[in-house]
Each structure stands twice: as structure tokens, then as C-alpha cells.
Amino acid sequence: MPVTSEQQKRMQKFKNRGKNLLEMRRQRVETEVELRKARKDLQILKRRNISVSTEDDLTPEKNQVAQIPLEEIVEVLKSDDQHLLLKATMSIRKLLSQHKNPPIDQVVEAGVIPKLVDFLYHHDAPSLQLEAAWALTNIASGTPEQTRAVVEANAVQGLIVILSSPKMHICEQAVWALGNIAGDGPQYRDVLISFNVIPPLLSLVTPCTPVGFLRNITWTLSNLCRGKNPYPPMGAVQQMLPMLMNLLQYDDEGILADASWAFSYLTDGSNDRIHVVVEVGVLPRLVQLLAYADLPILTPALRTLGNIVTGTDEQTQMAIDAGVLSVLPHLLHHPKPSIQKEAAWALSNIAAGPSSQIQQLITCGLLPPLVELLEKGDIRAQREAVWAVANFTTGGTEQQVEEMVQAGVLKPLLNLLAIKDAKIILVVLDSISSFFLAAEKLGATQKLCLLVEELGGLEKIEALQTHENTFVYRAALGLIEKYFPDNQAENSVSETGEGTAPSPFLTDMQDCFKF
């Protein structure tokens, strides 16, 4: 039936075999569901240096420099006078450091970038190197076209050279500029990698490196891990992983956040890429980070674990063994809907595993918070919770499905038939069908029919026969024809002899329901 193909489209996005036993693993997708985009919600991919306090001793003339019009700056840059070149470069940097509307396009069009790149090689003039690197950093923080102008002027090579400068401020400014270039996208990320940027970048991390500098290094490494069209070269990933694991041990919010985002990017791919990450032993630390209250840390750590449990059963089990199930109940109750949603997404992928892993979900107490999320959660979290139920009923045993009914999942699930999202309604109807399949095997179809009807489910399913979506209409009609034929309700009343009076069976029915 057409409804089957519609359901299969969504089922194929999950690692679970779903309705197709040949497709055991979920395939990640780029559309529709925001949390699946591995987007850096709380961080920025490019940063402009607008500080006016870090010119320090390297630029002692800072208070003597008046702002010069750009046209005059271009003329001064033709001079051989080192002092004038420094003043002109400082003026460019000041223009680009304006809080509002920096004239990046005008600076690019003035043709000064090649001069700035040339100044990176003036090792006898560290003040000039710093100002040039700073100006290039702010140009590269702009649009892709502005970043391209920096790359095409061969700035990458010069910036990598000054990573070895004995002046820490110059090294840090180069790291910042390279981070902006990497943050532009996979093309320039790979340009940096091809120029062997990673070894000198990693060498900057020492026990003596200041925390502020480490934050910039971590952020740049994170941008080198980002992107999936194409993914970063595997060799580069393996170069960075040990250092990223080291950075994940720091107790600094900025370092932890960017290191966690790096891991989220690296796990947002095939099972082979997930394997490389889990092999460095990152899972226990990620589970620890799930206890952090700081959203900039919690969000990417949870995203990373959510990515990992889209992998193989073995990779999912490694996450379970690391303790992820012990923290998921708390995250499903988190005050932030975005965290609830991501926790429910992780849960839905674990539920897409074998029945042994589903049993671990039950044992660790995940059913009550799942039911509560279906009842009271944000609609985005509810959608993920619905998929958790769908995967649960697809891969679980009849006894496990029965435990879901006893946990009270049917009432909030049936209530979601009233939402506007046709795709989720189809998933709910599919889950109801799975509940009935389990009931059939246990000889309890009639009991389940009574329960669904008493919970108002039959009325909601009948209402869907007028739904504008053809797939929804057909799925609802199929359930009614199979389990609720016209004479079935009459037979139920006559057999119980209850008429319209409430049946004792229906009192607290979900708490005591047995197939």
C-alpha cells in the first residue's frame, strides 16, 4: 500500500531494520529534523577580533596612530619605511575591527591583501606580523567571497609559517585566522589540511599554553573536523583525535564545548568514522559531560552520543556500557526542550536496536520519562518520543511491548493523533498496529481493542478517515477494518453485559493491563 512506502522513507533513516529486515542501520539525513544537522547551535564558526586592548607591547605606538583614510593607506603601503608600513597596517586593522559595518569589501577591493600576506614573512618586525595577521583574521571572518580573497592571496602558507613564531600573540593570531578560514567550509578546510596545518597546530598545546590560547586552538581544530561534503580526510582525523581527547579532559567551558563539538562532527557519519572515534576511549568522558549544567558543553556531548548510537549494535552497546542510560532519564526531564529532544532522539536510536538493548532501556527506567515526554513534552521532543515508541514496538518482544502498555504509553500516544503533522500521525498509527500484532500473538486482541476504545483512541482513529492526507486516511481505515468492524463493538457490549456502564477492567487499566 502507498502508506507503507511513506513509512519506509522514515524508517530507512533509522539504524533499525524497521519494516525491512535487510536494512538494519539508520542512515543519517540532512533534511526535516533540525537536531540531525549537527549544527553548532551555541558556538560560532567564524570570529572577528575587535579587541582594542591586546595591542600590548608589540605595538607601542598604539596611542599615536590617527585613523587614515583608506585611499591614503594604500599609498603609504607602497613605502619602504618600516615605521610607515606599521602605521598603515594598524590603520587597516582598526578599520576592520569596527564593531559595526567594518569595510571589509572596501579593503579587499583596495588590493591590500597581498601586502598584508607579504608582511607575515617580516620576521624582523613582529609588530607588523601581528597587525597583518590580525587584519587577515578579520577579513577571513566575513563572507565566503572575502575569505576566498584571503586564501587566493596565499595567506594560508604565511599564516602556517608564523605558527612557529617565538611571539605567542602572533601564533595565537595566526591560529585565529586559520580557524576562520577552516570555518568557511570543507573546501578551505581541506586546503589547510593539504598544507599540513595540523602538526604545527598540535605542537602549540603544551602544559604552559595559556587557557585563552588553548580555547582558540581547540576552536580551530573543531572547524577542521567540521563538514561532511566531503568529510575531513581520515588521516587528518586520526592526527587530531588524540589531542582532542586530551583537550576533553580540561575543566574549562570553552575548551570542553569546542572539543565536544569536534567529536560531534567526527561522529556524524558512517559507522567506520564512529568506530575511529569510540576507539580512542571517549565514551566515558562524554557520559560525564552529560552531567554538566552548562548548555554549551551538554549540547555537543549529547549530540555526539546521539550520533554514536546511530551506529552498529556493538557501538551502541559501548555507549550503554559507558553509562549513557543512567543519565538519559534526567535529560528527558531537562528544562530545556532542545535537550529533551536530543535525549529522545538518542533514546529512539537505542530503541532501534535488538531486544536485548530494549530490555536494558526498560531495566534502567526509561519508560516512565518516555511516557511523560509524550504527555507533556515540547512538540519537537514528542516527535522523537513517538519514534522511540515506533522503534520499541518494532524490535521488542511481545512481553516488552506489553510492558510499554503497562507503563501507560497508549494514552499519550493516542492523543498525538490530533496533531497536525501527518508524518507523525502515520508513525503513531504504525505503532498502534504493532501493539495489535503483539496482542494477537498473546491472544489479547479483544482486550487491547477495549483499552484503545476506552482511552478515546477509536474516536480519534475514526476521525482520521476524513484526513486530507491519503496515507493517513488509508492507515486509519486499515486499523478500523481489521480491529474495529461495526459488529465488534456490539459483540463487546453484549459479551460483557455492561451496556454503557464502565467496566471494572477499565479502571486504572494501563497500570494493570496484561495481554
XYZ file of C-alpha atoms in Angstrom:
515
model
C 0.000 0.000 0.000
C 1.152 3.590 -0.501
C 1.206 4.165 3.237
C 3.921 1.554 3.535
C 6.275 3.390 1.208
C 5.722 6.619 3.143
C 6.549 4.893 6.423
C 9.569 3.190 4.936
C 11.070 6.536 3.944
C 11.257 7.500 7.591
C 12.164 4.013 8.821
C 15.159 3.979 6.483
C 16.556 6.969 8.337
C 16.982 4.846 11.454
C 19.600 2.252 12.162
C 16.785 -0.185 12.965
C 15.789 -2.804 10.491
C 12.289 -1.299 10.854
C 9.943 -2.846 8.351
C 12.834 -4.005 6.179
C 14.930 -6.719 7.740
C 17.692 -6.133 5.196
C 18.284 -2.555 6.308
C 19.495 -2.823 9.859
C 21.012 0.574 10.333
C 19.725 4.059 10.299
C 21.042 6.368 7.596
C 21.507 9.930 8.782
C 19.765 12.626 6.747
C 20.193 16.315 6.090
C 16.592 17.478 5.999
C 13.468 17.970 8.065
C 14.739 17.360 11.591
C 16.814 20.195 12.980
C 18.794 18.233 15.536
C 20.137 15.907 12.849
C 22.071 18.687 11.148
C 24.925 18.683 13.680
C 24.728 22.434 13.575
C 26.840 24.355 16.051
C 23.877 25.879 17.892
C 25.659 27.689 20.695
C 29.003 28.396 19.062
C 30.087 30.449 16.051
C 32.136 29.184 13.156
C 33.921 32.471 12.476
C 35.184 35.102 14.895
C 36.272 38.659 14.295
C 38.906 40.170 16.582
C 37.580 43.583 17.616
C 39.676 43.876 20.754
C 41.444 47.180 21.369
C 43.302 46.014 24.429
C 45.618 43.339 23.056
C 47.941 45.521 21.047
C 50.212 45.500 24.132
C 53.943 45.977 23.925
C 54.247 44.695 20.386
C 52.665 47.908 19.079
C 53.881 50.665 21.402
C 52.693 53.426 19.069
C 49.052 52.488 19.559
C 48.103 55.781 21.147
C 49.882 57.804 18.493
C 48.123 56.365 15.434
C 45.391 58.514 13.946
C 42.938 56.833 11.602
C 43.971 57.384 7.977
C 41.547 57.268 5.034
C 41.791 54.012 3.094
C 42.998 55.725 -0.072
C 45.941 57.213 1.808
C 46.687 53.879 3.475
C 47.067 52.244 0.075
C 49.617 54.868 -0.927
C 51.554 54.514 2.341
C 51.782 50.746 1.778
C 53.956 51.465 -1.256
C 56.623 52.913 1.029
C 59.778 51.103 2.153
C 59.676 52.836 5.541
C 59.034 50.119 8.178
C 57.520 52.639 10.585
C 55.055 53.929 7.983
C 54.143 50.382 6.942
C 53.322 49.535 10.557
C 51.163 52.641 10.948
C 49.297 51.880 7.714
C 48.736 48.236 8.653
C 47.491 49.245 12.092
C 45.051 51.610 10.403
C 43.725 48.795 8.221
C 43.321 46.595 11.267
C 41.474 49.372 13.107
C 39.093 49.800 10.175
C 38.390 46.061 10.156
C 37.916 45.993 13.940
C 34.971 48.373 13.961
C 32.024 46.962 15.902
C 29.519 47.834 13.199
C 29.814 47.520 9.432
C 33.572 47.034 9.053
C 34.571 47.977 5.486
C 35.835 44.525 4.545
C 34.743 44.769 0.924
C 36.429 48.122 0.516
C 39.666 46.799 1.975
C 39.548 43.763 -0.336
C 38.807 45.924 -3.370
C 41.676 48.251 -2.455
C 44.027 45.347 -3.208
C 45.921 45.442 0.107
C 45.631 41.714 0.940
C 48.810 40.688 -0.955
C 50.720 43.333 1.022
C 49.322 42.009 4.298
C 50.361 38.486 3.321
C 53.852 39.703 2.492
C 54.139 41.273 5.956
C 53.621 37.833 7.553
C 57.161 36.969 6.422
C 58.778 40.011 8.065
C 60.250 38.039 10.941
C 62.368 41.020 11.968
C 59.187 43.082 12.529
C 56.895 41.138 14.899
C 54.605 44.143 15.375
C 53.986 44.245 11.627
C 53.393 40.472 11.533
C 50.822 40.745 14.304
C 48.919 43.617 12.715
C 48.907 41.903 9.313
C 47.685 38.606 10.777
C 45.030 40.463 12.760
C 43.754 42.252 9.649
C 43.685 38.988 7.684
C 41.783 37.341 10.552
C 39.032 39.918 10.317
C 38.809 39.745 6.537
C 38.522 35.937 6.726
C 35.731 36.307 9.296
C 33.485 37.712 6.583
C 31.617 36.232 3.659
C 32.852 33.266 1.599
C 33.950 35.704 -1.107
C 36.004 37.695 1.394
C 37.559 34.518 2.778
C 38.375 33.396 -0.749
C 40.274 36.627 -1.344
C 42.488 35.790 1.645
C 43.126 32.215 0.505
C 43.796 33.158 -3.101
C 46.417 35.651 -1.924
C 48.341 32.669 -0.484
C 47.743 33.758 3.087
C 47.409 30.165 4.295
C 51.081 29.401 3.761
C 52.192 32.578 5.537
C 49.856 32.020 8.481
C 51.161 28.474 8.920
C 54.733 29.815 8.881
C 54.048 32.211 11.767
C 52.566 29.416 13.865
C 56.246 28.873 14.735
C 56.810 32.475 15.822
C 58.514 32.891 19.232
C 55.883 35.564 19.992
C 52.788 33.902 21.448
C 50.474 36.736 20.417
C 51.491 36.232 16.795
C 50.975 32.462 16.998
C 47.550 32.952 18.520
C 46.505 35.461 15.877
C 47.575 33.027 13.170
C 45.527 30.260 14.827
C 42.537 32.582 14.881
C 42.891 33.445 11.194
C 43.282 29.784 10.226
C 40.205 28.911 12.273
C 38.177 31.443 10.320
C 39.397 30.004 7.026
C 38.598 26.438 8.124
C 35.180 27.580 9.319
C 34.261 28.710 5.821
C 33.585 25.137 4.724
C 35.065 21.829 3.573
C 36.905 23.291 0.580
C 39.176 25.598 2.583
C 39.302 23.161 5.495
C 40.943 20.714 3.110
C 43.224 23.424 1.723
C 44.583 23.945 5.236
C 44.981 20.200 5.751
C 46.798 19.874 2.419
C 49.319 22.489 3.613
C 49.954 20.287 6.677
C 48.469 22.714 9.196
C 47.713 20.078 11.812
C 51.203 19.197 13.175
C 52.264 22.809 13.927
C 48.826 23.488 15.362
C 49.048 20.492 17.715
C 52.566 21.459 18.770
C 51.207 24.657 20.287
C 49.414 22.670 23.002
C 51.798 22.369 25.941
C 51.426 22.420 29.748
C 52.464 26.088 29.577
C 49.922 27.187 26.960
C 47.545 29.758 28.474
C 43.896 28.721 28.676
C 42.787 31.541 26.397
C 45.166 30.373 23.694
C 44.030 26.766 24.176
C 40.461 27.865 23.549
C 41.430 29.294 20.174
C 43.412 26.181 19.258
C 40.503 23.928 20.227
C 38.057 26.044 18.246
C 40.284 25.882 15.154
C 40.662 22.099 15.498
C 36.888 21.887 15.800
C 36.471 23.732 12.496
C 38.992 21.362 10.897
C 36.711 18.478 11.940
C 33.572 20.085 10.596
C 31.833 19.385 7.302
C 30.555 16.298 5.520
C 30.557 17.132 1.829
C 33.185 15.779 1.813
C 34.139 14.622 5.279
C 37.591 15.514 6.598
C 40.275 13.099 5.354
C 40.552 10.111 7.677
C 44.288 10.640 8.067
C 43.691 14.162 9.353
C 41.028 12.902 11.743
C 43.414 10.330 13.185
C 46.041 13.034 13.625
C 43.677 15.216 15.646
C 41.841 12.631 17.742
C 44.474 12.068 20.481
C 44.809 15.813 21.065
C 41.032 16.296 21.073
C 40.779 13.531 23.661
C 43.407 15.360 25.719
C 41.553 18.674 25.431
C 38.354 16.971 26.561
C 39.986 16.438 29.966
C 40.303 20.179 30.682
C 37.912 21.851 33.094
C 37.245 24.944 31.016
C 33.864 25.618 29.398
C 35.238 26.996 26.138
C 37.709 24.162 25.615
C 35.203 21.478 26.565
C 32.485 22.958 24.349
C 34.618 23.156 21.216
C 36.268 19.773 21.808
C 32.814 18.235 22.227
C 31.612 19.879 19.019
C 34.651 18.425 17.253
C 33.653 14.934 18.386
C 30.060 15.566 17.308
C 31.249 16.450 13.796
C 33.532 13.420 13.607
C 30.758 11.003 14.641
C 28.203 12.483 12.253
C 28.884 9.954 9.538
C 29.383 6.319 8.674
C 29.951 3.510 11.151
C 33.633 3.472 10.173
C 34.000 7.078 11.285
C 32.147 6.380 14.508
C 34.488 3.428 15.092
C 37.615 5.593 14.832
C 36.219 7.932 17.491
C 34.998 5.367 20.006
C 38.315 3.519 19.766
C 40.114 6.434 21.459
C 38.053 5.750 24.588
C 35.974 8.920 24.552
C 32.661 7.424 25.686
C 33.126 7.507 29.497
C 34.173 11.164 29.366
C 31.211 12.078 27.167
C 28.848 10.454 29.658
C 30.483 12.502 32.431
C 29.880 15.676 30.426
C 26.163 14.870 30.261
C 26.036 15.762 33.951
C 27.185 19.335 33.230
C 24.592 22.063 33.612
C 26.280 24.282 31.020
C 24.373 24.010 27.733
C 27.428 24.859 25.589
C 29.011 21.632 26.912
C 25.938 19.464 27.398
C 24.528 20.065 23.909
C 27.507 18.825 21.831
C 28.265 15.985 24.275
C 24.699 14.721 23.944
C 24.804 15.246 20.184
C 27.963 13.126 19.982
C 26.452 10.269 21.973
C 23.304 10.526 19.859
C 25.461 10.161 16.752
C 27.311 7.156 18.181
C 24.119 5.223 18.931
C 23.118 5.549 15.273
C 25.977 3.154 14.613
C 26.223 -0.608 14.920
C 24.750 -2.634 17.760
C 28.271 -3.022 19.115
C 28.891 0.734 19.084
C 25.542 1.346 20.745
C 26.376 -1.255 23.390
C 29.656 0.526 24.095
C 27.673 3.690 24.828
C 25.329 1.716 27.077
C 28.280 0.134 28.884
C 29.750 3.621 29.402
C 26.595 4.555 31.337
C 24.530 6.601 28.897
C 21.266 5.010 30.075
C 21.873 6.191 33.628
C 21.758 9.853 32.565
C 19.064 9.768 29.872
C 16.115 9.823 32.335
C 17.372 13.101 33.798
C 17.913 14.585 30.326
C 14.410 13.613 29.233
C 13.198 15.782 32.145
C 15.586 18.638 31.334
C 14.014 22.134 31.485
C 15.353 22.958 28.013
C 13.193 21.476 25.211
C 16.231 21.229 22.941
C 17.903 18.844 25.391
C 14.714 16.808 25.796
C 14.544 16.489 22.021
C 18.134 15.323 21.628
C 17.815 12.904 24.541
C 14.650 11.458 22.993
C 16.449 11.156 19.654
C 19.272 9.208 21.306
C 16.701 7.029 23.062
C 14.884 6.380 19.782
C 18.081 5.081 18.193
C 18.910 2.831 21.136
C 15.322 1.528 20.918
C 16.065 0.704 17.278
C 18.498 -1.970 18.423
C 17.946 -5.623 19.339
C 15.560 -6.721 22.065
C 18.472 -7.156 24.490
C 19.193 -3.420 24.295
C 15.490 -2.621 24.526
C 15.424 -4.648 27.740
C 18.252 -2.504 29.094
C 16.121 0.572 28.403
C 13.319 -0.951 30.431
C 15.613 -2.048 33.260
C 17.165 1.421 33.525
C 13.746 3.029 33.966
C 13.406 4.799 30.614
C 9.714 4.021 30.068
C 8.214 6.416 32.668
C 10.113 9.505 31.421
C 9.315 8.495 27.841
C 5.601 8.398 28.680
C 5.852 11.746 30.450
C 7.572 13.266 27.430
C 4.772 12.007 25.189
C 2.269 13.619 27.554
C 3.883 16.960 28.354
C 6.946 17.476 26.182
C 7.654 20.106 23.591
C 6.237 19.048 20.219
C 9.730 18.528 18.762
C 10.642 16.248 21.651
C 7.306 14.472 21.326
C 8.087 13.675 17.703
C 11.309 11.946 18.737
C 9.482 10.167 21.558
C 6.955 8.853 19.034
C 9.815 7.409 17.011
C 11.214 5.811 20.150
C 7.866 4.051 20.639
C 7.779 3.008 16.981
C 11.255 1.504 17.162
C 10.460 -0.104 20.503
C 7.338 -1.835 19.169
C 9.137 -2.910 16.001
C 12.190 -4.514 17.610
C 10.857 -5.514 21.014
C 9.431 -8.852 22.090
C 5.721 -9.250 22.780
C 6.476 -9.110 26.507
C 8.444 -5.875 26.106
C 5.617 -4.319 24.100
C 3.248 -5.405 26.866
C 5.436 -3.579 29.396
C 5.045 -0.420 27.328
C 1.281 -0.704 27.584
C 1.530 -1.237 31.330
C 3.751 1.865 31.586
C 0.872 3.944 30.176
C 2.209 4.761 26.733
C -1.069 4.280 24.859
C -2.991 7.264 26.196
C -0.471 9.999 25.271
C 0.327 8.176 22.035
C -3.330 8.155 21.013
C -3.691 11.818 21.980
C -0.995 12.684 19.445
C -3.329 11.534 16.664
C -4.867 15.000 16.967
C -1.725 16.913 15.931
C -1.277 18.491 12.510
C 1.864 16.592 11.477
C 0.730 13.881 9.056
C 4.082 12.098 9.140
C 3.978 11.696 12.901
C 0.336 10.596 12.762
C 1.428 7.835 10.370
C 4.143 6.749 12.807
C 1.603 6.683 15.653
C -0.806 4.594 13.572
C 2.023 2.247 12.659
C 2.915 1.873 16.349
C -0.717 1.108 17.217
C -0.679 -1.560 14.524
C 2.464 -3.027 16.140
C 0.733 -3.092 19.515
C -2.110 -5.064 17.959
C 0.300 -7.510 16.291
C 1.834 -8.235 19.687
C -1.629 -8.599 21.230
C -2.624 -11.052 18.515
C 0.345 -13.261 19.321
C -0.608 -13.203 23.002
C -4.313 -13.801 22.337
C -5.276 -10.419 23.782
C -6.626 -8.542 20.761
C -10.055 -8.009 22.296
C -8.572 -6.594 25.492
C -6.460 -4.157 23.533
C -9.488 -3.111 21.455
C -11.367 -2.303 24.667
C -8.453 -0.356 26.053
C -7.951 1.708 22.888
C -11.672 2.447 22.716
C -11.947 3.460 26.364
C -8.958 5.784 26.016
C -10.745 7.617 23.199
C -8.464 6.132 20.595
C -11.147 4.649 18.377
C -12.877 8.008 18.064
C -9.586 9.651 17.092
C -8.769 6.929 14.572
C -12.245 7.208 13.042
C -11.823 10.972 12.707
C -8.699 10.383 10.628
C -10.834 8.787 7.904
C -11.567 12.333 6.762
C -7.926 13.435 6.947
C -6.650 15.315 3.904
C -3.563 13.073 3.697
C -4.386 9.925 1.742
C -1.789 7.841 3.549
C -3.257 8.797 6.931
C -6.775 8.011 5.757
C -5.772 4.591 4.455
C -3.784 3.674 7.563
C -6.674 4.672 9.837
C -9.185 2.793 7.691
C -6.973 -0.301 7.751
C -6.895 -0.337 11.553
C -10.660 0.117 11.830
C -11.478 -2.570 9.295
C -9.135 -5.074 10.911
C -9.706 -4.479 14.606
C -12.886 -2.408 14.948
C -15.510 -3.728 12.489
C -19.032 -2.456 13.104
C -20.225 -5.657 14.782
C -17.174 -5.926 17.021
C -18.278 -3.075 19.277
C -21.774 -4.603 19.515
C -20.330 -8.016 20.352
C -18.118 -6.473 23.000
C -21.097 -4.886 24.741
C -23.276 -7.987 24.606
C -20.488 -10.283 25.805
C -19.617 -8.153 28.793
C -23.242 -7.345 29.603
C -22.052 -3.978 30.777
C -24.112 -1.773 28.448
C -22.830 1.753 28.806
C -21.592 1.328 32.379
C -17.826 1.467 32.933
C -16.134 -1.916 33.048
C -14.067 -2.747 36.161
C -11.381 -3.800 33.713
C -11.095 -0.203 32.514
C -10.336 1.242 35.938
C -6.639 2.077 36.070
C -6.440 -0.188 33.078
C -2.961 0.685 31.923
C -1.358 0.043 35.299
C -2.723 -3.479 35.489
C -3.157 -4.307 31.817
C -1.995 -7.788 30.819
C -2.180 -9.262 27.360
